[in-house]
Coordinates of C-alpha atoms and ligand atoms in Angstrom, one line a residue:
M1 CA -12.0 47.6 21.4
I2 CA -10.1 44.5 20.5
K3 CA -8.6 44.6 17.3
N4 CA -9.0 41.6 14.9
L5 CA -5.5 40.6 14.2
H6 CA -5.9 38.4 11.1
S7 CA -4.2 40.3 8.3
G8 CA -4.9 37.7 5.5
P9 CA -3.1 34.7 4.5
R10 CA 0.8 34.8 4.4
I11 CA 3.0 32.7 2.3
L12 CA 5.4 31.1 5.0
M13 CA 8.9 30.8 3.6
G14 CA 10.9 31.3 6.8
P15 CA 12.5 28.4 9.1
G16 CA 9.0 27.4 10.2
P17 CA 6.1 27.3 10.6
S18 CA 5.3 26.4 7.2
N19 CA 2.0 27.0 5.4
V20 CA -0.8 24.3 6.7
S21 CA -3.1 22.8 3.9
S22 CA -7.0 23.7 4.0
Q23 CA -7.5 19.9 4.6
V24 CA -5.4 20.2 8.1
L25 CA -7.2 23.4 9.0
K26 CA -10.7 22.0 8.3
E27 CA -9.7 18.8 10.5
M28 CA -8.9 21.2 13.3
A29 CA -12.2 22.6 13.1
Q30 CA -14.0 19.4 13.8
P31 CA -16.0 19.0 17.0
L32 CA -14.1 17.6 19.8
I33 CA -14.5 14.4 21.3
G34 CA -13.2 13.0 24.5
H35 CA -9.6 11.9 24.7
M36 CA -10.7 8.5 26.1
D37 CA -13.4 8.0 23.3
P38 CA -12.7 4.8 21.4
Q39 CA -12.7 6.7 18.3
F40 CA -10.0 9.0 19.6
I41 CA -8.0 6.0 20.6
E42 CA -8.2 4.6 17.0
M43 CA -7.0 7.8 15.8
M44 CA -4.0 8.0 18.1
D45 CA -3.0 4.3 17.0
E46 CA -3.2 5.4 13.3
V47 CA -1.1 8.4 14.3
K48 CA 1.5 6.0 16.0
D49 CA 1.6 3.9 12.9
M50 CA 2.0 6.7 10.5
V51 CA 4.7 8.3 12.5
R52 CA 6.5 5.0 12.1
H53 CA 6.1 5.1 8.5
V54 CA 7.4 8.5 8.0
F55 CA 10.4 7.9 10.5
L56 CA 11.1 4.6 8.6
T57 CA 11.2 2.6 11.9
N58 CA 9.8 -0.4 13.7
N59 CA 10.4 1.1 17.1
P60 CA 7.6 -0.1 19.3
L61 CA 8.3 3.2 21.6
T62 CA 6.9 5.8 19.0
F63 CA 4.3 8.5 19.5
V64 CA 3.9 12.2 19.5
I65 CA 4.3 14.3 22.7
P66 CA 2.5 17.6 23.3
G67 CA 4.7 20.5 22.8
T68 CA 6.8 22.0 19.9
G69 CA 10.2 20.6 18.7
S70 CA 12.1 21.8 21.8
A71 CA 9.8 19.6 24.0
G72 CA 10.7 16.7 21.8
M73 CA 14.4 17.6 22.4
E74 CA 13.9 17.9 26.2
C75 CA 12.0 14.5 26.1
A76 CA 14.9 12.9 24.5
F77 CA 17.6 14.1 27.0
V78 CA 15.6 13.8 30.2
N79 CA 14.6 10.2 29.7
L80 CA 18.0 9.0 28.8
I81 CA 20.3 11.1 31.0
E82 CA 20.9 10.4 34.7
P83 CA 23.1 12.9 36.7
G84 CA 26.8 12.3 36.0
D85 CA 26.1 10.4 32.6
Q86 CA 28.6 11.4 30.1
V87 CA 27.3 13.0 27.0
L88 CA 28.9 14.3 23.4
V89 CA 26.9 16.9 21.6
C90 CA 28.2 18.0 18.1
V91 CA 27.5 21.8 17.9
N92 CA 27.5 23.6 14.6
G93 CA 24.4 25.9 15.1
A94 CA 21.9 27.1 17.5
F95 CA 20.2 24.0 17.8
G96 CA 23.2 22.1 18.8
N97 CA 23.8 24.7 21.6
R98 CA 20.3 24.3 22.8
M99 CA 20.8 20.5 23.2
C100 CA 23.9 21.4 25.5
E101 CA 21.8 23.5 27.4
I102 CA 19.3 20.8 28.1
A103 CA 22.0 18.2 28.7
L104 CA 23.5 20.6 31.5
R105 CA 20.2 21.0 33.1
C106 CA 20.0 17.0 33.3
D107 CA 23.4 17.3 35.1
A108 CA 25.1 15.4 32.3
K109 CA 29.0 15.5 32.0
L110 CA 28.8 17.2 28.9
K111 CA 31.6 17.5 26.2
R112 CA 31.1 19.8 23.2
L113 CA 32.3 19.1 19.7
D114 CA 32.2 22.5 18.3
V115 CA 32.5 23.0 14.6
P116 CA 32.3 26.4 13.0
W117 CA 28.7 27.5 12.0
G118 CA 27.9 26.6 8.4
Q119 CA 30.2 23.3 8.4
P120 CA 29.2 19.8 8.8
V121 CA 30.5 17.7 11.5
A122 CA 33.1 15.3 10.0
P123 CA 33.2 11.6 10.9
T124 CA 36.8 11.9 12.0
Q125 CA 35.9 14.7 14.4
V126 CA 33.4 12.6 16.1
A127 CA 36.0 9.6 16.3
N128 CA 38.8 11.9 17.8
A129 CA 36.2 13.3 20.3
L130 CA 35.5 9.6 21.4
Q131 CA 39.2 8.7 21.8
N132 CA 39.3 9.2 25.5
F133 CA 35.6 9.6 26.3
T134 CA 33.0 7.0 26.5
P135 CA 29.6 8.7 26.6
K136 CA 26.2 7.2 27.1
I137 CA 24.8 9.3 24.1
V138 CA 26.2 11.3 21.1
A139 CA 23.9 14.0 19.9
I140 CA 23.6 15.6 16.6
V141 CA 21.3 17.7 14.5
H142 CA 20.4 16.4 11.2
A143 CA 19.0 19.5 9.6
E144 CA 20.6 22.6 11.2
T145 CA 18.0 25.3 10.7
S146 CA 20.2 28.1 12.0
T147 CA 22.7 27.6 9.4
G148 CA 21.2 25.4 6.4
V149 CA 23.3 22.5 6.8
L150 CA 22.3 19.1 6.1
Q151 CA 24.5 16.6 8.2
P152 CA 25.3 13.2 6.9
L153 CA 24.5 10.6 9.5
E154 CA 25.3 7.1 8.5
E155 CA 29.2 7.2 9.0
I156 CA 28.9 8.8 12.2
S157 CA 26.3 6.4 13.4
R158 CA 28.7 3.5 12.9
I159 CA 31.4 5.4 14.9
V160 CA 29.0 6.1 17.8
H161 CA 27.8 2.6 18.1
K162 CA 31.4 1.2 17.9
A163 CA 32.2 3.4 20.9
G164 CA 29.0 1.8 22.7
A165 CA 27.0 5.0 22.8
L166 CA 23.4 5.6 21.7
F167 CA 22.9 8.0 18.8
L168 CA 20.4 10.8 19.2
V169 CA 19.3 12.9 16.3
D170 CA 17.2 16.0 16.0
A171 CA 15.3 15.6 12.8
V172 CA 12.9 18.7 13.4
T173 CA 13.5 20.1 10.0
S174 CA 14.4 17.1 8.0
L175 CA 11.3 14.8 8.5
G176 CA 9.1 14.8 5.6
G177 CA 11.5 17.0 3.4
C178 CA 14.8 15.2 3.4
E179 CA 15.8 11.5 3.5
L180 CA 15.7 10.1 6.9
K181 CA 15.9 6.5 8.0
I182 CA 15.8 5.9 11.5
D183 CA 16.3 2.1 11.5
E184 CA 18.8 1.7 8.5
W185 CA 20.9 4.5 9.7
G186 CA 21.0 3.2 13.5
I187 CA 19.4 6.2 15.1
D188 CA 18.5 5.3 18.9
I189 CA 16.5 8.5 19.7
C190 CA 14.8 10.7 17.0
Y191 CA 12.4 13.7 17.5
S192 CA 10.8 16.1 15.2
A193 CA 7.9 18.6 15.1
T194 CA 4.7 19.4 13.3
Q195 CA 5.4 22.9 11.8
K196 CA 8.3 22.3 9.5
C197 CA 7.9 19.8 6.6
L198 CA 5.0 18.1 8.0
S199 CA 3.1 21.2 7.7
A200 CA 0.8 21.1 10.5
P201 CA 0.5 23.8 13.0
P202 CA 3.3 24.0 15.9
G203 CA 2.3 21.9 19.0
L204 CA 3.2 18.4 18.7
S205 CA 6.6 16.4 18.5
P206 CA 6.7 13.0 17.1
I207 CA 9.5 10.9 18.8
S208 CA 10.8 7.5 18.5
F209 CA 13.2 5.3 20.7
S210 CA 15.0 2.2 19.7
P211 CA 15.0 -1.1 21.8
A212 CA 18.4 -0.2 23.1
A213 CA 17.2 3.3 24.1
E214 CA 14.4 1.8 25.7
S215 CA 16.4 -0.7 27.7
A216 CA 18.5 2.3 28.8
I217 CA 15.5 4.1 30.0
N218 CA 14.2 0.9 31.8
T219 CA 17.5 0.3 33.6
R220 CA 17.9 3.7 34.9
K221 CA 18.8 4.2 38.6
S222 CA 17.3 7.5 39.3
R223 CA 13.9 8.7 38.5
I224 CA 13.4 10.7 35.3
Q225 CA 13.2 14.3 36.7
S226 CA 10.3 15.4 34.3
W227 CA 6.9 13.8 35.1
Y228 CA 5.2 15.2 32.0
L229 CA 7.8 14.1 29.7
D230 CA 8.4 10.7 31.3
V231 CA 8.1 8.3 28.3
S232 CA 7.2 5.4 30.3
L233 CA 4.2 7.0 31.6
I234 CA 3.2 8.4 28.1
Q235 CA 3.6 5.0 26.4
K236 CA 0.8 3.6 28.8
Y237 CA -1.2 6.4 27.5
W238 CA -0.4 5.8 23.9
D239 CA -1.3 2.1 24.4
G240 CA -4.5 1.5 22.7
K241 CA -5.4 -1.5 24.9
K242 CA -4.3 -0.5 28.3
R243 CA -4.7 3.0 28.0
A244 CA -4.1 4.8 31.2
Y245 CA -4.7 8.5 31.7
H246 CA -1.6 10.6 31.8
H247 CA -2.5 14.0 30.4
T248 CA -5.2 15.3 28.1
A249 CA -4.1 14.9 24.5
P250 CA -4.4 18.2 22.6
I251 CA -7.4 16.7 20.6
S252 CA -7.4 19.1 17.7
M253 CA -3.6 19.0 17.1
I254 CA -4.0 15.2 17.1
Y255 CA -6.7 15.8 14.2
A256 CA -4.0 17.9 12.5
I257 CA -1.2 15.7 12.7
H258 CA -3.3 12.6 11.7
R259 CA -4.3 14.5 8.6
A260 CA -0.9 16.1 7.9
L261 CA 0.7 12.4 8.2
K262 CA -1.8 11.1 5.8
I263 CA -1.1 13.7 3.3
V264 CA 2.6 12.9 3.6
L265 CA 2.0 9.1 3.2
E266 CA -0.4 9.7 0.3
E267 CA 2.1 11.8 -1.6
G268 CA 4.7 9.2 -0.8
L269 CA 7.9 9.9 1.1
E270 CA 10.1 9.5 -1.9
T271 CA 7.8 11.8 -4.2
R272 CA 7.8 14.3 -1.4
I273 CA 11.5 14.4 -0.9
N274 CA 12.0 14.6 -4.9
R275 CA 9.5 17.5 -4.8
H276 CA 11.4 19.3 -2.1
H277 CA 14.7 18.9 -4.0
N278 CA 13.2 19.9 -7.4
N279 CA 11.6 23.1 -6.0
Y280 CA 14.9 23.8 -4.3
L281 CA 16.7 23.5 -7.7
S282 CA 14.3 26.1 -9.2
L283 CA 14.7 28.4 -6.2
K284 CA 18.5 28.2 -6.5
T285 CA 18.4 29.0 -10.1
G286 CA 16.2 32.0 -9.6
L287 CA 18.3 33.3 -6.6
E288 CA 21.7 32.8 -8.5
A289 CA 20.5 34.6 -11.5
M290 CA 19.7 37.5 -9.3
G291 CA 23.2 37.5 -7.8
F292 CA 22.3 35.8 -4.4
E293 CA 25.0 33.6 -3.1
Y294 CA 24.5 30.5 -1.0
I295 CA 26.6 30.3 2.3
I296 CA 26.6 26.3 2.4
A297 CA 28.5 24.3 -0.3
H298 CA 27.0 21.3 -2.1
P299 CA 26.6 18.5 -0.7
Y300 CA 25.9 19.7 2.5
R301 CA 23.2 22.2 1.5
L302 CA 19.8 21.9 3.1
P303 CA 17.4 21.7 0.4
V304 CA 14.4 22.6 2.5
L305 CA 16.2 25.7 4.2
N306 CA 18.0 27.8 1.7
T307 CA 20.6 30.2 3.5
I308 CA 22.0 33.0 1.3
K309 CA 24.0 36.1 1.8
I310 CA 22.2 39.6 2.2
P311 CA 23.9 41.6 -0.5
D312 CA 26.1 44.8 0.7
G313 CA 23.9 47.7 0.9
L314 CA 20.8 46.0 1.4
D315 CA 18.7 46.4 4.8
D316 CA 18.0 43.0 6.3
D317 CA 15.0 44.4 8.5
K318 CA 13.5 46.7 6.0
T319 CA 13.7 44.3 3.1
R320 CA 12.1 41.6 5.0
M321 CA 9.3 43.8 6.3
R322 CA 8.6 44.9 2.6
L323 CA 8.3 41.3 1.6
L324 CA 5.9 40.8 4.5
N325 CA 3.7 43.9 4.2
E326 CA 3.6 44.4 0.6
Y327 CA 3.8 40.6 -0.7
N328 CA 2.6 38.8 2.5
I329 CA 5.7 36.6 2.2
E330 CA 7.6 35.8 5.3
I331 CA 11.2 34.8 5.1
G332 CA 13.7 34.2 8.0
G333 CA 16.6 36.4 9.2
G334 CA 20.0 35.2 10.5
L335 CA 20.3 33.6 14.0
G336 CA 23.3 34.0 16.3
D337 CA 26.6 34.3 14.5
F338 CA 24.6 34.7 11.4
A339 CA 22.2 37.6 12.6
G340 CA 22.1 40.5 10.0
K341 CA 24.3 38.5 7.5
I342 CA 22.0 36.0 5.9
W343 CA 18.5 35.1 5.0
R344 CA 16.7 31.9 5.7
I345 CA 14.4 30.8 3.0
G346 CA 12.2 27.7 3.7
I347 CA 10.5 25.6 1.3
M348 CA 9.0 23.0 3.6
G349 CA 5.9 20.8 3.0
E350 CA 3.0 23.1 1.8
S351 CA 5.2 26.1 1.3
C352 CA 7.2 24.1 -1.0
S353 CA 5.5 25.0 -4.4
P354 CA 6.5 26.5 -7.7
D355 CA 3.9 29.3 -7.1
Y356 CA 5.2 30.4 -4.0
I357 CA 8.8 30.3 -5.4
K358 CA 7.8 32.4 -8.3
A359 CA 6.0 34.9 -6.1
L360 CA 9.1 35.2 -3.9
L361 CA 11.5 35.8 -6.8
S362 CA 9.2 38.4 -8.4
A363 CA 8.8 40.2 -5.2
L364 CA 12.5 40.3 -4.5
K365 CA 13.3 41.4 -7.9
K366 CA 11.0 44.2 -7.7
I367 CA 12.4 45.3 -4.3
L368 CA 16.1 45.1 -5.6
S369 CA 15.3 47.0 -8.7
Q370 CA 13.8 49.8 -6.4
G371 CA 17.1 49.8 -4.6
Ligands
LIG401 C1 12.8 24.5 15.0 C2 13.8 23.6 15.5 C3 13.7 23.3 16.9 C4 12.8 23.7 18.0 O1 11.5 23.5 17.5 P1 10.3 24.4 18.3 O2 9.3 23.9 17.6 O3 10.8 25.9 17.9 O4 10.4 24.2 19.7 C5 14.7 22.2 17.1 N1 15.5 21.8 16.2 C6 15.6 22.3 15.2 C7 16.7 21.7 14.1 C8 14.7 23.1 14.6 O5 14.8 23.6 13.3

């Protein structure tokens, strides 16, 4: 006998995935059409447009690639880096580390700017790292989901461009929940994912390249080592007029992101970001009233992912399992340096609601009172 594993709905308040609205789920249950069907091509064109809107960019080279956020990260690096290219990666958490892993696999000459986990990267640190090092790319994570740090980008962007480098930003957790302005902030390469503040299932990565990044790709001397993630090939697939077969788009996921982006734009980016901020304030008030302490100080605190110390004497795994089994609520444990020390409470997209916050706070209260 194969067991049916669906246990009933969960409230997803971890580092992702977030809850998916019933509208998006319904969209995914629509019958398949072919990926070369004109109707589907129209849908892809709309997805491209909507991705530009949420990224606040006019970059022509903008689309979604199959795969999760890490595929977006890999796509960003493999297209820009040729063997021997110098790259500076700012590391203050798990995802900065992952960027380094990928850059090394591209045979980059990597310089790491390591900052203690939980701290933002300061513009002066970037300026110092660029004193005797002139990289092709400087990479940084906007919202470090492993620590809960929201990284200011504008000043660093200016420093990076002054040094003649391209600015690569991971916006996996920030897109759709925090302010992010690709063009205004001078971001050259930016990728995200569907399952965090966009509230679609995991499986696609929106990505965008500035004209400067595009020309760096076009003037490469060596071939891009990944065929699947080669954006010059993917671009032809996303070109509504010339459309050349590359891969088969994950049709149902494109349905999902089409609807999810429509929901984001109908709510309005600014309204949506304010909603995340207001819900963060009420979560914070509730957590602090119960004695929980945040590990990240204002103004670097990421509102969509709240990182708090686990109180002494409270068992990390047992408490999170009780939340899951007795209350159907998922929160995240710590990663890397923070494993066993912190919890990560996400309020992303659909999961960012006063009802869910009330449910979590009251569940935690009951569990704490039972010791
Ligand atoms: C989740 C996340 C990723 C990786 O995305 P996956 O979808 O898990 O592959 C990358 N960067 C950041 C900041 C993330 O939060």
